[in-house]
Coordinates of C-alpha atoms in Angstrom, one line a residue:
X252 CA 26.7 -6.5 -31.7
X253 CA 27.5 -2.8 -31.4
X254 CA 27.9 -1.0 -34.3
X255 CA 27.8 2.3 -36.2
X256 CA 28.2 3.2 -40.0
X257 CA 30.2 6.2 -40.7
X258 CA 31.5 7.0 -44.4
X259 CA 34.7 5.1 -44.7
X260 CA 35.6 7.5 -47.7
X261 CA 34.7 10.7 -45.2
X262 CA 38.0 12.3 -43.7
X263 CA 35.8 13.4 -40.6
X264 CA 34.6 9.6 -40.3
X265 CA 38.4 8.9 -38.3
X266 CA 40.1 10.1 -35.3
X267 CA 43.1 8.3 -35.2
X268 CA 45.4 8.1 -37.7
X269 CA 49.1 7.2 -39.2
X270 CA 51.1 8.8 -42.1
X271 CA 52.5 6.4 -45.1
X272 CA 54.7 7.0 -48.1
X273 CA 54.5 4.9 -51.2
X274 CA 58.2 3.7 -52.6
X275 CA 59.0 3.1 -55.9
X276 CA 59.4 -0.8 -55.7
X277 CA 55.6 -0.3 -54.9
X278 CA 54.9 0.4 -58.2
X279 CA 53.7 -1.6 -60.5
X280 CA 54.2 -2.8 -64.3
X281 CA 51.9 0.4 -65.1
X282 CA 53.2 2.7 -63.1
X283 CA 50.2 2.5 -60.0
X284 CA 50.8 1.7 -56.9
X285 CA 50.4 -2.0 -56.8
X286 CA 46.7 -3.0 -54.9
X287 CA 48.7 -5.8 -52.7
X288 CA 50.2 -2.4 -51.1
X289 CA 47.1 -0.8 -50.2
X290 CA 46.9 -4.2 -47.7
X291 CA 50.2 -3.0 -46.0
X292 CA 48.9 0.6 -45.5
X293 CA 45.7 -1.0 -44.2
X294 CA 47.7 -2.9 -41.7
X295 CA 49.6 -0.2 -40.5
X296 CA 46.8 1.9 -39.3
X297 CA 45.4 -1.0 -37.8
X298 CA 48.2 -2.4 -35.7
X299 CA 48.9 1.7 -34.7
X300 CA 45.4 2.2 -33.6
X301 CA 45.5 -1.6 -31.5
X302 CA 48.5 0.1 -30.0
X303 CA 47.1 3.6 -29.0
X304 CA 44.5 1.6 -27.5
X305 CA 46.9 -0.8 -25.7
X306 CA 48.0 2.7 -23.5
X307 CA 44.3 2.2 -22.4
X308 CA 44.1 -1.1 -21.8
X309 CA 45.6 -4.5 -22.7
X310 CA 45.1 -5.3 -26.1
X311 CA 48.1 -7.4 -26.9
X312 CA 45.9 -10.5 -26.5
X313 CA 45.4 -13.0 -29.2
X314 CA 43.3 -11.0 -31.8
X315 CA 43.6 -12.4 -35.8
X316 CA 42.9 -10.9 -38.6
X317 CA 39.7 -12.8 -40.3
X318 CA 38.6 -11.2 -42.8
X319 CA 39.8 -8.2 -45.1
X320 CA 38.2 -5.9 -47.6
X321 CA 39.6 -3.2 -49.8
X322 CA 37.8 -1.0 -52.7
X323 CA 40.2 0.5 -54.9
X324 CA 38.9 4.1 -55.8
X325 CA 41.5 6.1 -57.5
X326 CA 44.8 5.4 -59.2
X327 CA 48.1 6.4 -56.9
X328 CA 51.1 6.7 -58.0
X329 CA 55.1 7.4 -57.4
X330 CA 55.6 9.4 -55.1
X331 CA 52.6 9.9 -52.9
X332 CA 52.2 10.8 -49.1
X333 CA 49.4 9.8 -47.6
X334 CA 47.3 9.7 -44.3
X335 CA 45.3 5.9 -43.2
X336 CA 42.6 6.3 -41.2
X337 CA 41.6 3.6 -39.0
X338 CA 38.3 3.0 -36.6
X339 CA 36.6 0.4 -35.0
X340 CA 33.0 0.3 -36.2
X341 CA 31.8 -3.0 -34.5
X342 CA 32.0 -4.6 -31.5
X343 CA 30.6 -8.2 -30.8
X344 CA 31.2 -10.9 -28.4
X345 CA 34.4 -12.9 -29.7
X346 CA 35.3 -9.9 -32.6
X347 CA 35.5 -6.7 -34.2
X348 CA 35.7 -5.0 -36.5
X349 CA 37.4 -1.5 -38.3
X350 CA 37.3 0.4 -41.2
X351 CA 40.6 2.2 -43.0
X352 CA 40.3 5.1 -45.3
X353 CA 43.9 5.9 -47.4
X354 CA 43.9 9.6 -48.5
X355 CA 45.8 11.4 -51.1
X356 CA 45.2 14.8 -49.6
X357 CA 41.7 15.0 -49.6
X358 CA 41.0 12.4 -52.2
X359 CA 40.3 8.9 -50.6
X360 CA 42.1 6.8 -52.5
X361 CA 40.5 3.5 -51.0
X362 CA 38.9 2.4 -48.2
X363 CA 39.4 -0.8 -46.3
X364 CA 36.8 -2.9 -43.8
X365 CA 38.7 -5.9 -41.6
X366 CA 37.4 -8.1 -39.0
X367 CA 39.2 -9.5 -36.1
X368 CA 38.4 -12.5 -33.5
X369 CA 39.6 -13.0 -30.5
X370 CA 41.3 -16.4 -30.3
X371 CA 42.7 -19.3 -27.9
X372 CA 43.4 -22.9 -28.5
X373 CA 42.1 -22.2 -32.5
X374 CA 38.5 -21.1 -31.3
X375 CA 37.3 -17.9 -31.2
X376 CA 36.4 -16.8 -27.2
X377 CA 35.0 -13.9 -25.7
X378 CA 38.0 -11.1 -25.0
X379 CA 38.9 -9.9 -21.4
X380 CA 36.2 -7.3 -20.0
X381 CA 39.0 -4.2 -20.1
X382 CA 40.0 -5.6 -23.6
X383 CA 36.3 -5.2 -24.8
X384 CA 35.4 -1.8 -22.6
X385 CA 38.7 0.1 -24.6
X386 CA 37.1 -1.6 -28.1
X387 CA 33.9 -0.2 -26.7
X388 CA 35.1 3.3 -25.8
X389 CA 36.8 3.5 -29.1
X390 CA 33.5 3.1 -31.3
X391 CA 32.0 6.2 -29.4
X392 CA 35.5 8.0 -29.9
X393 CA 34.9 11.5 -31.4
X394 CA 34.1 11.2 -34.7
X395 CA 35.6 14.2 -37.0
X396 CA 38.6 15.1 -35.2
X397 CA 41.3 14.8 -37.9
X398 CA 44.5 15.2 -36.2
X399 CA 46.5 13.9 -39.4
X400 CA 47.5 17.1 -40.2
X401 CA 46.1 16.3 -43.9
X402 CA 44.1 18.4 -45.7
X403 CA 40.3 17.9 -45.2

């Protein structure tokens, strides 16, 4: 496996990137964002990054999600903007994997680490060569370009 470990709560950690907004009905019975939410922001950056990469190369192929983490590090509340960060940070034979930082501003709000396989048939099988070359090419992206227009 190929990997690196950049500080999923670091702003400069992430190249590409998507704005969110939270909506009221987000909010839960205290007032904070609800932490099923977070999920949804998590996704977002990673189906827009699987797409900037699809202009690459093909990576509409059967990929599934396996495996999701979130840490919850600050409260958020109604109304927020915010900027998701998304990377890969590990590439192996059948999978990989990505990490997600949701900023407040400058304040990482949580951070988010998800695995996905490559799939056909129900077993997990080694992805096309130009599918793994663009995963491969986006691990040694350039790290600390924020183009999210956030502050950093």
């Amino acid at each position: 496996m190929t990997q690196i470990n950049p500080d999923p709560t670091d702003r400069a950690s992430y190249w590409r990137w998507v704005k969110a907004v939270t909506r009221f009905c987000d909010t839960d019975a205290n007032g904070h964002i609800n932490n099923t939410v977070f999920a949804q922001f998590i996704e977002v950056g990673r189906v827009t990054l699987i797409t900037q990469m699809s202009a690459d190369a093909s990576i509409a192929n059967p990929w599934v999600v396996a495996r999701v983490e979130i840490d919850y590090l600050k409260e958020l509340n109604f109304p927020a903007e915010l900027d998701v960060g998304t990377r890969v940070v590990a590439v192996g034979n059948t999978s990989y994997s990505v990490i997600s930082g949701i900023f407040h501003g400058s304040e990482c709000v949580a951070r988010g680490r998800t695995v996905l396989v490559h799939a056909e048939g129900g077993r997990s099988t080694p992805p096309p060569a130009g599918e793994k070359a663009a995963l491969l090419a986006e691990l040694s992206g350039p790290p600390g370009v924020d183009t999210s227009g956030g502050e950093g």
